[in-house]
Amino acid sequence: MNKVRQINALINGENYQNGKWVDIISPTTNEVIGQVPALTKKEIDDCYQVAAKAQKSWATTPLLERIAVLNKWKELMVEYQEEIANLIVLEIAKGKTAAVTEVTRTIDYIEYTFEEMKRMHPRTYTGDSWGIANKMGIFQYVPKGVVLAISPFNYPVNLSIAKIIPALVAGNSVVFKPASQGSLVGLFLAQLANVAKIPAGVFNAVSGKGSEIGDILVENPLINVISFTGSTAVGTGIAQKSLRTDLILEMGGKDPAIVLADADLELTATKIIKGAFSYSGQRCTAIKRVLVDQKVKQALVKLLVEKVNKLKVGNPEDDCDVTPVINEKTVKYIKGLINDASKKGAKILTGNKFEKNLIYPTLVDNVNQSMALAWEEPFGPVLPIISFTNVDEAIKIANASQYALQAAIFTTNINSAMTIAHALDTGTVNINDQTQRGPDLFPFMGVKDSGLGVQGIHDALISFLRPKGIVFNWSDKKENK
Ligand code: G3P
């Protein structure tokens, strides 16, 4: 049995706890593996006060000095990358290789963000093009103030740092709230930030029970920006409760893989299996439905079954592809979706086997639009297959979802690919590849119930900055010289 590890919060440069704790449960064993502080309203309110105060001097700290301090934090992440990856494995049951990739990808993200920030030069306009002489405005980028960063369980390092670093390097202060499952590694990163000597109050990390501090966190009037990744239900609640705050919300998805009759089926099946089952399908960008031309359905299904049977299923410590899902609630939900589809005539091709939180990768054929599995986001290793008879029908089914994060199109015909890509209402369309956020510099955005605002390195910086104009006026008259 693992020992129970306690990690403190970080408020105003101090390792903080108040004697009350939230348990962190292992998805693999369902046992308590750690604890993080259960903070209260007063402590959260105080945290915003110190963040707002510290931001003033951080904003006027020269950019290269800000980068130098943040770079020390990054170097500590490099030094401790093995420990960080092991915490990810322990806390959210991600396979070891994927956990290590998450950390190295994050280090690359930080370095690129520093470089991008150096190039956020002011914009200059003249009044000339508006028929006004002797007027020139310089619009420089200034920080917005206090950022609340709320990260999800599934990428507890990457999706935390992808909010925190652009916010901080841009001169904002941050209050960071990791997902409960993901708090151990989130607060561990905060401990490293403190070792790096990020000035007190500039970066704070808090934890607690969502039911007790959720509203308090988002309703504080000192917040200027909320950057959130998580479920559509929670993100929508934040949008309703927040007060005159800029919002960046990355929420659910039901990304389709649309397979045309002329697709390279070997490539398509490989990409679909990776896109659907990596980290057990617990990615907002996972492929969550296959829409396939009925002419090639049998051939595709055969390949999918072959490939799914080669996936390594088991514990994250054994570096498996499919590992236990995050909690028992998710298992129950997925069982319900599979049973509903099965009762309504769907055919289960593989999987539908459960051992505690481990769900064997499940392919479900003959799914139709009457089944919840066609529309709901399982956030687990289950993939419905829906057939279509013509491309218009495929586009209609794809666009009928409440979600519109990404889509994939598999075809060897560039004309079909471009026509369908333009007809889909998702944030991004991938041609002949799985749906995915990376490479992390790309703009990343969902529409409809999938999100609001844009991430990716340049756009993340833009979302934490506002233009501040200084306008020069002058006269040509000699007597004024
Ligand atoms: O699930 C969220 C997303 O950030 C995952 O990234 O590149 O694996 O799609 P990626």
Short mmCIF file of C-alpha atoms and ligand atoms in Angstrom, two decimals:
data_model
loop_
_atom_site.label_atom_id
_atom_site.label_comp_id
_atom_site.label_asym_id
_atom_site.label_seq_id
_atom_site.Cartn_x
_atom_site.Cartn_y
_atom_site.Cartn_z
CA MET A 1 0.00 0.00 0.00
CA ASN A 2 1.24 3.51 -0.84
CA LYS A 3 1.85 5.87 2.05
CA VAL A 4 -0.61 8.76 2.41
CA ARG A 5 1.20 11.84 1.20
CA GLN A 6 0.16 15.31 2.41
CA ILE A 7 1.06 18.35 0.29
CA ASN A 8 0.35 21.90 1.44
CA ALA A 9 -1.26 24.76 -0.43
CA LEU A 10 0.77 27.87 -1.35
CA ILE A 11 -0.53 31.24 -0.23
CA ASN A 12 1.53 34.42 -0.15
CA GLY A 13 4.78 32.48 -0.48
CA GLU A 14 4.02 30.17 2.44
CA ASN A 15 3.36 26.44 2.54
CA TYR A 16 -0.07 26.53 4.03
CA GLN A 17 -2.46 24.11 5.73
CA ASN A 18 -5.12 24.51 8.41
CA GLY A 19 -5.32 21.01 9.84
CA LYS A 20 -8.32 20.03 7.67
CA TRP A 21 -7.73 17.78 4.67
CA VAL A 22 -9.33 16.43 1.50
CA ASP A 23 -8.58 12.79 0.68
CA ILE A 24 -7.15 11.90 -2.73
CA ILE A 25 -8.22 8.44 -3.88
CA SER A 26 -6.22 6.18 -6.21
CA PRO A 27 -8.21 5.26 -9.36
CA THR A 28 -6.31 1.95 -9.41
CA THR A 29 -7.01 0.75 -5.86
CA ASN A 30 -9.76 3.15 -4.67
CA GLU A 31 -7.62 3.68 -1.53
CA VAL A 32 -6.57 7.01 -0.02
CA ILE A 33 -3.11 7.88 -1.34
CA GLY A 34 -2.81 11.50 -0.32
CA GLN A 35 -4.33 14.57 1.26
CA VAL A 36 -4.45 18.26 0.38
CA PRO A 37 -5.70 21.15 2.55
CA ALA A 38 -9.45 21.75 2.82
CA LEU A 39 -9.32 25.55 2.72
CA THR A 40 -12.16 27.78 3.89
CA LYS A 41 -13.84 30.93 2.55
CA LYS A 42 -11.68 33.30 4.61
CA GLU A 43 -8.46 31.67 3.42
CA ILE A 44 -9.56 31.86 -0.22
CA ASP A 45 -10.61 35.51 0.16
CA ASP A 46 -7.27 36.36 1.78
CA CYS A 47 -5.50 34.63 -1.09
CA TYR A 48 -7.18 36.93 -3.64
CA GLN A 49 -6.19 39.96 -1.56
CA VAL A 50 -2.51 39.01 -1.57
CA ALA A 51 -2.64 38.09 -5.27
CA ALA A 52 -4.13 41.47 -6.19
CA LYS A 53 -1.50 43.32 -4.12
CA ALA A 54 1.46 41.29 -5.42
CA GLN A 55 0.37 41.71 -9.03
CA LYS A 56 1.10 45.45 -8.98
CA SER A 57 4.85 45.07 -8.51
CA TRP A 58 5.04 41.88 -10.64
CA ALA A 59 3.50 43.82 -13.57
CA THR A 60 6.26 46.41 -13.40
CA THR A 61 9.05 43.86 -13.03
CA PRO A 62 10.95 43.88 -16.35
CA LEU A 63 9.95 41.02 -18.65
CA LEU A 64 13.38 39.39 -18.71
CA GLU A 65 13.41 39.35 -14.90
CA ARG A 66 9.99 37.71 -14.85
CA ILE A 67 11.24 35.13 -17.35
CA ALA A 68 14.40 34.49 -15.29
CA VAL A 69 12.37 33.67 -12.16
CA LEU A 70 9.89 31.52 -14.06
CA ASN A 71 12.77 29.77 -15.81
CA LYS A 72 14.11 28.69 -12.40
CA TRP A 73 10.74 27.05 -11.79
CA LYS A 74 10.99 25.32 -15.17
CA GLU A 75 14.50 24.06 -14.34
CA LEU A 76 13.15 22.54 -11.12
CA MET A 77 10.44 20.80 -13.16
CA VAL A 78 13.21 19.36 -15.35
CA GLU A 79 15.14 18.25 -12.25
CA TYR A 80 12.07 16.63 -10.68
CA GLN A 81 10.46 15.31 -13.86
CA GLU A 82 10.66 11.68 -12.73
CA GLU A 83 8.90 12.48 -9.44
CA ILE A 84 6.28 14.60 -11.23
CA ALA A 85 5.57 11.79 -13.72
CA ASN A 86 5.33 9.24 -10.88
CA LEU A 87 2.78 11.43 -9.10
CA ILE A 88 0.71 11.58 -12.31
CA VAL A 89 0.83 7.77 -12.55
CA LEU A 90 -0.18 7.39 -8.91
CA GLU A 91 -2.88 10.04 -8.74
CA ILE A 92 -4.71 9.78 -12.07
CA ALA A 93 -3.59 6.32 -13.30
CA LYS A 94 -2.00 7.55 -16.52
CA GLY A 95 0.52 5.10 -18.04
CA LYS A 96 4.14 5.96 -17.25
CA THR A 97 5.23 6.77 -20.83
CA ALA A 98 2.25 9.10 -21.33
CA ALA A 99 2.96 10.74 -17.95
CA VAL A 100 6.60 11.39 -18.89
CA THR A 101 5.49 12.80 -22.27
CA GLU A 102 3.08 15.12 -20.47
CA VAL A 103 5.93 16.56 -18.43
CA THR A 104 8.41 16.99 -21.31
CA ARG A 105 5.70 18.49 -23.51
CA THR A 106 5.00 20.99 -20.73
CA ILE A 107 8.64 21.99 -20.46
CA ASP A 108 8.66 22.68 -24.22
CA TYR A 109 5.49 24.71 -23.76
CA ILE A 110 7.10 26.90 -21.13
CA GLU A 111 10.19 27.62 -23.24
CA TYR A 112 8.12 28.52 -26.31
CA THR A 113 5.87 30.78 -24.23
CA PHE A 114 8.85 32.80 -22.95
CA GLU A 115 9.98 33.38 -26.54
CA GLU A 116 6.48 34.28 -27.74
CA MET A 117 6.04 36.82 -24.92
CA LYS A 118 9.26 38.56 -25.94
CA ARG A 119 7.61 39.25 -29.30
CA MET A 120 4.32 40.68 -28.02
CA HIS A 121 5.31 44.11 -29.33
CA PRO A 122 2.99 47.12 -29.15
CA ARG A 123 0.89 48.03 -32.19
CA THR A 124 1.06 51.53 -33.63
CA TYR A 125 -1.70 53.37 -35.53
CA THR A 126 -1.77 56.82 -37.09
CA GLY A 127 -4.84 59.03 -37.52
CA ASP A 128 -3.94 59.53 -41.20
CA SER A 129 -6.10 56.70 -42.49
CA TRP A 130 -9.07 58.25 -40.64
CA GLY A 131 -8.38 61.72 -42.11
CA ILE A 132 -6.88 63.10 -38.91
CA ALA A 133 -3.37 64.53 -39.05
CA ASN A 134 -0.80 64.64 -36.29
CA LYS A 135 -2.15 61.81 -34.20
CA MET A 136 -0.41 58.54 -33.38
CA GLY A 137 -1.44 55.85 -30.91
CA ILE A 138 0.82 53.20 -29.41
CA PHE A 139 -1.08 50.24 -28.02
CA GLN A 140 1.06 48.12 -25.77
CA TYR A 141 0.03 44.87 -24.09
CA VAL A 142 -0.47 45.09 -20.35
CA PRO A 143 -1.57 42.36 -17.92
CA LYS A 144 -5.23 42.09 -16.96
CA GLY A 145 -4.59 41.53 -13.21
CA VAL A 146 -5.56 38.46 -11.21
CA VAL A 147 -6.09 35.16 -13.04
CA LEU A 148 -7.95 32.20 -11.60
CA ALA A 149 -6.63 29.01 -13.26
CA ILE A 150 -8.75 25.89 -12.80
CA SER A 151 -7.31 22.73 -14.30
CA PRO A 152 -8.81 19.28 -14.98
CA PHE A 153 -7.68 15.87 -13.71
CA ASN A 154 -6.66 14.41 -17.07
CA TYR A 155 -3.61 16.59 -17.83
CA PRO A 156 -2.83 17.85 -14.32
CA VAL A 157 0.58 19.22 -15.33
CA ASN A 158 0.17 20.30 -18.95
CA LEU A 159 -3.25 21.92 -18.67
CA SER A 160 -2.28 23.66 -15.42
CA ILE A 161 0.99 25.08 -16.71
CA ALA A 162 -0.64 26.04 -20.05
CA LYS A 163 -2.73 28.50 -18.04
CA ILE A 164 -0.31 29.52 -15.28
CA ILE A 165 2.84 30.26 -17.30
CA PRO A 166 1.27 32.55 -19.97
CA ALA A 167 -0.65 34.36 -17.24
CA LEU A 168 2.46 34.91 -15.09
CA VAL A 169 4.91 35.77 -17.85
CA ALA A 170 2.40 38.36 -19.09
CA GLY A 171 2.56 40.05 -15.66
CA ASN A 172 -0.59 38.74 -14.00
CA SER A 173 -0.76 37.09 -10.61
CA VAL A 174 -2.40 33.67 -10.38
CA VAL A 175 -4.64 31.76 -8.01
CA PHE A 176 -4.42 28.14 -9.14
CA LYS A 177 -7.02 25.54 -8.22
CA PRO A 178 -6.14 22.05 -9.49
CA ALA A 179 -8.88 19.44 -9.91
CA SER A 180 -9.23 17.48 -6.65
CA GLN A 181 -7.84 14.41 -8.45
CA GLY A 182 -4.66 16.08 -9.67
CA SER A 183 -4.13 18.23 -6.58
CA LEU A 184 -1.15 16.25 -5.33
CA VAL A 185 0.86 16.91 -8.47
CA GLY A 186 -0.61 20.44 -8.79
CA LEU A 187 0.47 21.40 -5.28
CA PHE A 188 3.82 19.68 -5.79
CA LEU A 189 4.42 22.04 -8.73
CA ALA A 190 3.51 24.91 -6.41
CA GLN A 191 6.12 23.78 -3.89
CA LEU A 192 8.70 23.95 -6.69
CA ALA A 193 7.48 27.44 -7.60
CA ASN A 194 8.20 28.49 -4.05
CA VAL A 195 11.70 27.00 -4.16
CA ALA A 196 12.23 29.01 -7.37
CA LYS A 197 11.37 32.13 -5.31
CA ILE A 198 8.51 33.45 -7.39
CA PRO A 199 7.66 36.57 -5.35
CA ALA A 200 5.16 35.98 -2.53
CA GLY A 201 1.54 36.30 -3.63
CA VAL A 202 2.30 36.29 -7.36
CA PHE A 203 1.56 32.58 -7.66
CA ASN A 204 -0.78 30.88 -5.20
CA ALA A 205 -2.18 27.36 -5.23
CA VAL A 206 -5.31 26.43 -3.31
CA SER A 207 -7.29 23.26 -2.71
CA GLY A 208 -10.48 22.20 -1.04
CA LYS A 209 -13.79 20.51 -1.57
CA GLY A 210 -15.47 21.79 -4.74
CA SER A 211 -18.83 21.74 -2.94
CA GLU A 212 -17.46 24.08 -0.23
CA ILE A 213 -15.16 26.47 -2.09
CA GLY A 214 -16.33 26.20 -5.70
CA ASP A 215 -18.59 29.25 -5.69
CA ILE A 216 -16.31 31.32 -3.45
CA LEU A 217 -13.43 30.73 -5.82
CA VAL A 218 -15.17 32.06 -8.93
CA GLU A 219 -17.30 34.83 -7.40
CA ASN A 220 -14.51 36.97 -5.93
CA PRO A 221 -14.62 40.53 -7.37
CA LEU A 222 -10.80 40.72 -7.50
CA ILE A 223 -10.64 38.15 -10.33
CA ASN A 224 -9.98 39.59 -13.80
CA VAL A 225 -9.74 36.39 -15.85
CA ILE A 226 -10.88 32.81 -15.30
CA SER A 227 -9.20 30.14 -17.38
CA PHE A 228 -10.96 26.81 -16.89
CA THR A 229 -10.74 23.32 -18.34
CA GLY A 230 -13.26 20.73 -17.23
CA SER A 231 -16.81 19.57 -17.76
CA THR A 232 -19.47 21.56 -19.60
CA ALA A 233 -21.69 21.51 -16.50
CA VAL A 234 -19.03 23.10 -14.27
CA GLY A 235 -17.85 25.52 -16.98
CA THR A 236 -21.40 26.73 -17.61
CA GLY A 237 -21.87 27.22 -13.85
CA ILE A 238 -18.70 29.33 -13.74
CA ALA A 239 -19.96 31.47 -16.63
CA GLN A 240 -23.20 32.11 -14.74
CA LYS A 241 -21.59 32.89 -11.37
CA SER A 242 -18.52 34.90 -12.34
CA LEU A 243 -18.64 38.68 -12.03
CA ARG A 244 -17.59 40.82 -15.02
CA THR A 245 -14.67 38.51 -15.62
CA ASP A 246 -13.02 37.46 -18.88
CA LEU A 247 -13.56 33.77 -19.47
CA ILE A 248 -11.62 31.09 -21.29
CA LEU A 249 -13.50 27.81 -21.03
CA GLU A 250 -12.42 24.48 -22.46
CA MET A 251 -15.19 21.98 -21.85
CA GLY A 252 -16.60 18.73 -23.23
CA GLY A 253 -16.37 17.16 -26.66
CA LYS A 254 -17.86 14.43 -28.82
CA ASP A 255 -15.27 14.53 -31.60
CA PRO A 256 -16.30 12.49 -34.66
CA ALA A 257 -13.96 10.61 -36.98
CA ILE A 258 -15.66 10.72 -40.39
CA VAL A 259 -14.46 7.89 -42.63
CA LEU A 260 -15.19 8.12 -46.36
CA ALA A 261 -15.28 5.12 -48.70
CA ASP A 262 -11.96 6.11 -50.31
CA ALA A 263 -10.02 6.36 -47.03
CA ASP A 264 -6.76 4.51 -46.41
CA LEU A 265 -8.38 2.13 -43.91
CA GLU A 266 -5.16 0.84 -42.33
CA LEU A 267 -4.05 4.40 -41.48
CA THR A 268 -7.59 5.35 -40.45
CA ALA A 269 -7.96 2.42 -38.03
CA THR A 270 -4.55 3.10 -36.46
CA LYS A 271 -5.38 6.77 -35.87
CA ILE A 272 -8.88 6.02 -34.59
CA ILE A 273 -7.64 3.50 -32.02
CA LYS A 274 -4.96 5.90 -30.77
CA GLY A 275 -7.35 8.85 -30.78
CA ALA A 276 -10.11 6.98 -28.98
CA PHE A 277 -8.24 4.91 -26.42
CA SER A 278 -5.08 6.82 -25.38
CA TYR A 279 -5.31 7.49 -21.64
CA SER A 280 -8.46 5.34 -21.70
CA GLY A 281 -10.39 7.92 -23.73
CA GLN A 282 -10.13 10.50 -20.93
CA ARG A 283 -9.12 13.35 -23.22
CA CYS A 284 -11.39 16.21 -24.21
CA THR A 285 -10.00 15.72 -27.73
CA ALA A 286 -10.47 11.95 -27.86
CA ILE A 287 -12.32 10.50 -30.86
CA LYS A 288 -15.71 9.78 -29.28
CA ARG A 289 -17.71 8.52 -32.27
CA VAL A 290 -16.91 6.97 -35.65
CA LEU A 291 -19.12 7.97 -38.59
CA VAL A 292 -18.29 5.58 -41.42
CA ASP A 293 -19.59 5.16 -44.97
CA GLN A 294 -21.57 1.93 -44.89
CA LYS A 295 -19.67 0.72 -47.99
CA VAL A 296 -16.47 0.30 -45.95
CA LYS A 297 -17.91 -0.28 -42.52
CA GLN A 298 -17.24 -4.02 -42.33
CA ALA A 299 -13.65 -3.61 -43.52
CA LEU A 300 -13.00 -0.80 -41.03
CA VAL A 301 -14.63 -2.65 -38.14
CA LYS A 302 -12.43 -5.70 -38.80
CA LEU A 303 -9.28 -3.56 -38.56
CA LEU A 304 -10.52 -1.71 -35.47
CA VAL A 305 -11.20 -4.98 -33.65
CA GLU A 306 -7.77 -6.35 -34.58
CA LYS A 307 -6.05 -3.21 -33.31
CA VAL A 308 -8.09 -2.79 -30.15
CA ASN A 309 -7.19 -6.34 -29.16
CA LYS A 310 -3.51 -5.38 -29.28
CA LEU A 311 -3.91 -2.59 -26.71
CA LYS A 312 -2.24 -3.22 -23.36
CA VAL A 313 -4.90 -3.13 -20.65
CA GLY A 314 -4.03 -2.96 -16.95
CA ASN A 315 -2.26 -0.85 -14.36
CA PRO A 316 -0.54 2.47 -15.09
CA GLU A 317 2.65 1.28 -13.37
CA ASP A 318 2.90 -1.41 -16.08
CA ASP A 319 2.69 1.34 -18.69
CA CYS A 320 -0.61 0.12 -20.13
CA ASP A 321 -2.55 2.01 -22.84
CA VAL A 322 -5.90 1.47 -21.14
CA THR A 323 -5.80 1.95 -17.37
CA PRO A 324 -8.45 2.40 -14.66
CA VAL A 325 -10.74 5.39 -15.24
CA ILE A 326 -10.69 8.22 -12.73
CA ASN A 327 -13.46 7.08 -10.34
CA GLU A 328 -16.36 4.71 -9.70
CA LYS A 329 -18.90 7.32 -10.82
CA THR A 330 -17.42 7.25 -14.34
CA VAL A 331 -17.58 3.44 -14.40
CA LYS A 332 -21.26 3.53 -13.48
CA TYR A 333 -22.01 6.17 -16.11
CA ILE A 334 -20.24 4.22 -18.87
CA LYS A 335 -21.97 0.97 -17.92
CA GLY A 336 -25.28 2.83 -18.25
CA LEU A 337 -24.40 4.11 -21.75
CA ILE A 338 -23.34 0.65 -22.96
CA ASN A 339 -26.44 -1.04 -21.49
CA ASP A 340 -28.77 1.55 -23.05
CA ALA A 341 -27.17 1.06 -26.49
CA SER A 342 -27.23 -2.71 -26.12
CA LYS A 343 -30.92 -2.74 -25.17
CA LYS A 344 -31.72 -0.61 -28.22
CA GLY A 345 -30.01 -3.02 -30.64
CA ALA A 346 -26.31 -2.04 -30.70
CA LYS A 347 -23.74 -4.82 -31.10
CA ILE A 348 -20.82 -4.97 -28.67
CA LEU A 349 -17.73 -6.04 -30.62
CA THR A 350 -15.08 -6.00 -27.89
CA GLY A 351 -14.69 -5.19 -24.20
CA ASN A 352 -17.66 -4.46 -21.92
CA LYS A 353 -15.60 -6.08 -19.18
CA PHE A 354 -15.02 -4.32 -15.86
CA GLU A 355 -12.54 -4.87 -12.99
CA LYS A 356 -12.91 -2.17 -10.31
CA ASN A 357 -12.29 1.07 -12.29
CA LEU A 358 -10.64 -0.73 -15.20
CA ILE A 359 -12.88 -0.82 -18.29
CA TYR A 360 -11.67 -2.98 -21.17
CA PRO A 361 -11.68 -1.05 -24.46
CA THR A 362 -15.16 -1.37 -25.86
CA LEU A 363 -16.21 -1.03 -29.50
CA VAL A 364 -19.95 -0.72 -30.07
CA ASP A 365 -21.32 -1.23 -33.59
CA ASN A 366 -24.74 -0.44 -35.09
CA VAL A 367 -25.16 2.61 -32.89
CA ASN A 368 -28.00 4.86 -33.99
CA GLN A 369 -29.23 8.30 -33.06
CA SER A 370 -31.78 7.00 -30.55
CA MET A 371 -28.98 5.86 -28.23
CA ALA A 372 -27.39 8.09 -25.56
CA LEU A 373 -23.99 6.70 -26.60
CA ALA A 374 -24.36 8.51 -29.94
CA TRP A 375 -24.47 11.90 -28.16
CA GLU A 376 -23.09 11.72 -24.62
CA GLU A 377 -19.43 12.06 -23.76
CA PRO A 378 -18.36 8.90 -21.89
CA PHE A 379 -14.83 10.11 -20.95
CA GLY A 380 -13.72 6.50 -20.95
CA PRO A 381 -12.65 3.69 -23.32
CA VAL A 382 -15.88 3.15 -25.25
CA LEU A 383 -16.31 3.99 -28.93
CA PRO A 384 -19.61 3.95 -30.84
CA ILE A 385 -19.68 3.20 -34.58
CA ILE A 386 -22.42 4.83 -36.65
CA SER A 387 -22.78 4.28 -40.40
CA PHE A 388 -23.95 6.76 -43.04
CA THR A 389 -25.02 6.45 -46.66
CA ASN A 390 -23.92 9.84 -47.99
CA VAL A 391 -21.62 12.68 -46.98
CA ASP A 392 -24.47 15.11 -46.24
CA GLU A 393 -25.84 12.69 -43.69
CA ALA A 394 -22.40 12.41 -42.04
CA ILE A 395 -22.11 16.20 -41.81
CA LYS A 396 -25.62 16.46 -40.38
CA ILE A 397 -24.93 13.87 -37.65
CA ALA A 398 -21.55 15.48 -36.84
CA ASN A 399 -23.07 18.94 -36.51
CA ALA A 400 -26.11 17.77 -34.54
CA SER A 401 -24.00 17.39 -31.39
CA GLN A 402 -24.18 19.96 -28.60
CA TYR A 403 -20.37 19.79 -28.65
CA ALA A 404 -18.06 21.19 -31.34
CA LEU A 405 -14.44 20.86 -30.26
CA GLN A 406 -12.71 18.98 -33.09
CA ALA A 407 -13.41 16.50 -35.88
CA ALA A 408 -11.31 14.18 -38.03
CA ILE A 409 -11.90 13.33 -41.70
CA PHE A 410 -10.30 10.30 -43.33
CA THR A 411 -10.25 10.35 -47.14
CA THR A 412 -7.74 10.29 -49.99
CA ASN A 413 -9.70 12.94 -51.89
CA ILE A 414 -8.59 16.48 -51.02
CA ASN A 415 -11.75 17.96 -52.54
CA SER A 416 -14.00 15.91 -50.26
CA ALA A 417 -11.78 16.70 -47.28
CA MET A 418 -11.92 20.46 -47.85
CA THR A 419 -15.65 20.50 -48.58
CA ILE A 420 -16.50 18.58 -45.41
CA ALA A 421 -13.98 20.53 -43.31
CA HIS A 422 -15.70 23.78 -44.26
CA ALA A 423 -19.15 22.35 -43.50
CA LEU A 424 -18.27 21.19 -39.97
CA ASP A 425 -18.90 23.64 -37.16
CA THR A 426 -16.08 22.48 -34.86
CA GLY A 427 -13.15 24.55 -33.59
CA THR A 428 -10.65 22.47 -35.60
CA VAL A 429 -10.84 19.78 -38.29
CA ASN A 430 -7.97 17.29 -38.70
CA ILE A 431 -7.55 15.70 -42.11
CA ASN A 432 -6.16 12.15 -42.02
CA ASP A 433 -5.13 12.31 -38.38
CA GLN A 434 -6.73 11.85 -35.00
CA THR A 435 -8.32 14.76 -33.18
CA GLN A 436 -5.78 16.37 -30.87
CA ARG A 437 -4.81 19.62 -29.24
CA GLY A 438 -1.08 19.32 -29.87
CA PRO A 439 1.29 20.64 -31.03
CA ASP A 440 0.59 22.99 -28.15
CA LEU A 441 1.43 26.18 -30.02
CA PHE A 442 -1.62 25.70 -32.28
CA PRO A 443 -4.72 27.72 -31.41
CA PHE A 444 -7.07 25.44 -29.47
CA MET A 445 -10.76 26.26 -29.17
CA GLY A 446 -14.17 24.74 -28.95
CA VAL A 447 -17.51 26.22 -29.94
CA LYS A 448 -21.09 25.52 -28.76
CA ASP A 449 -20.93 23.59 -25.45
CA SER A 450 -17.25 22.79 -26.01
CA GLY A 451 -15.88 26.15 -25.07
CA LEU A 452 -15.31 29.84 -25.15
CA GLY A 453 -12.11 31.70 -25.99
CA VAL A 454 -8.89 30.38 -27.45
CA GLN A 455 -5.84 28.65 -25.99
CA GLY A 456 -2.53 27.74 -27.64
CA ILE A 457 0.53 29.78 -26.86
CA HIS A 458 -0.02 33.06 -28.72
CA ASP A 459 -3.76 33.11 -28.03
CA ALA A 460 -3.27 32.20 -24.38
CA LEU A 461 -0.99 35.23 -23.98
CA ILE A 462 -3.51 37.45 -25.75
CA SER A 463 -6.25 36.27 -23.40
CA PHE A 464 -4.22 37.35 -20.35
CA LEU A 465 -3.30 40.77 -21.79
CA ARG A 466 -5.22 43.88 -22.75
CA PRO A 467 -4.17 46.70 -25.04
CA LYS A 468 -3.31 49.96 -23.30
CA GLY A 469 -3.23 52.96 -25.62
CA ILE A 470 -1.10 56.08 -25.34
CA VAL A 471 -1.99 58.62 -28.02
CA PHE A 472 0.36 61.39 -29.16
CA ASN A 473 -0.99 64.63 -30.67
CA TRP A 474 1.20 67.36 -32.12
CA SER A 475 1.07 70.52 -34.17
CA ASP A 476 3.10 71.46 -37.26
CA LYS A 477 2.69 75.19 -36.68
CA LYS A 478 5.98 77.03 -36.65
CA GLU A 479 4.96 79.21 -33.69
CA ASN A 480 4.62 76.11 -31.58
CA LYS A 481 8.15 75.05 -32.25
O1 G3P B 1 -7.82 16.72 -23.28
C1 G3P B 1 -7.26 17.94 -23.46
C2 G3P B 1 -6.12 18.12 -24.41
O2 G3P B 1 -5.34 19.15 -23.92
C3 G3P B 1 -5.29 16.92 -24.74
O3 G3P B 1 -4.24 17.25 -25.59
O4 G3P B 1 -2.84 17.00 -27.61
O5 G3P B 1 -3.53 14.99 -26.29
O6 G3P B 1 -5.19 16.24 -27.63
P1 G3P B 1 -3.92 16.30 -26.85
#
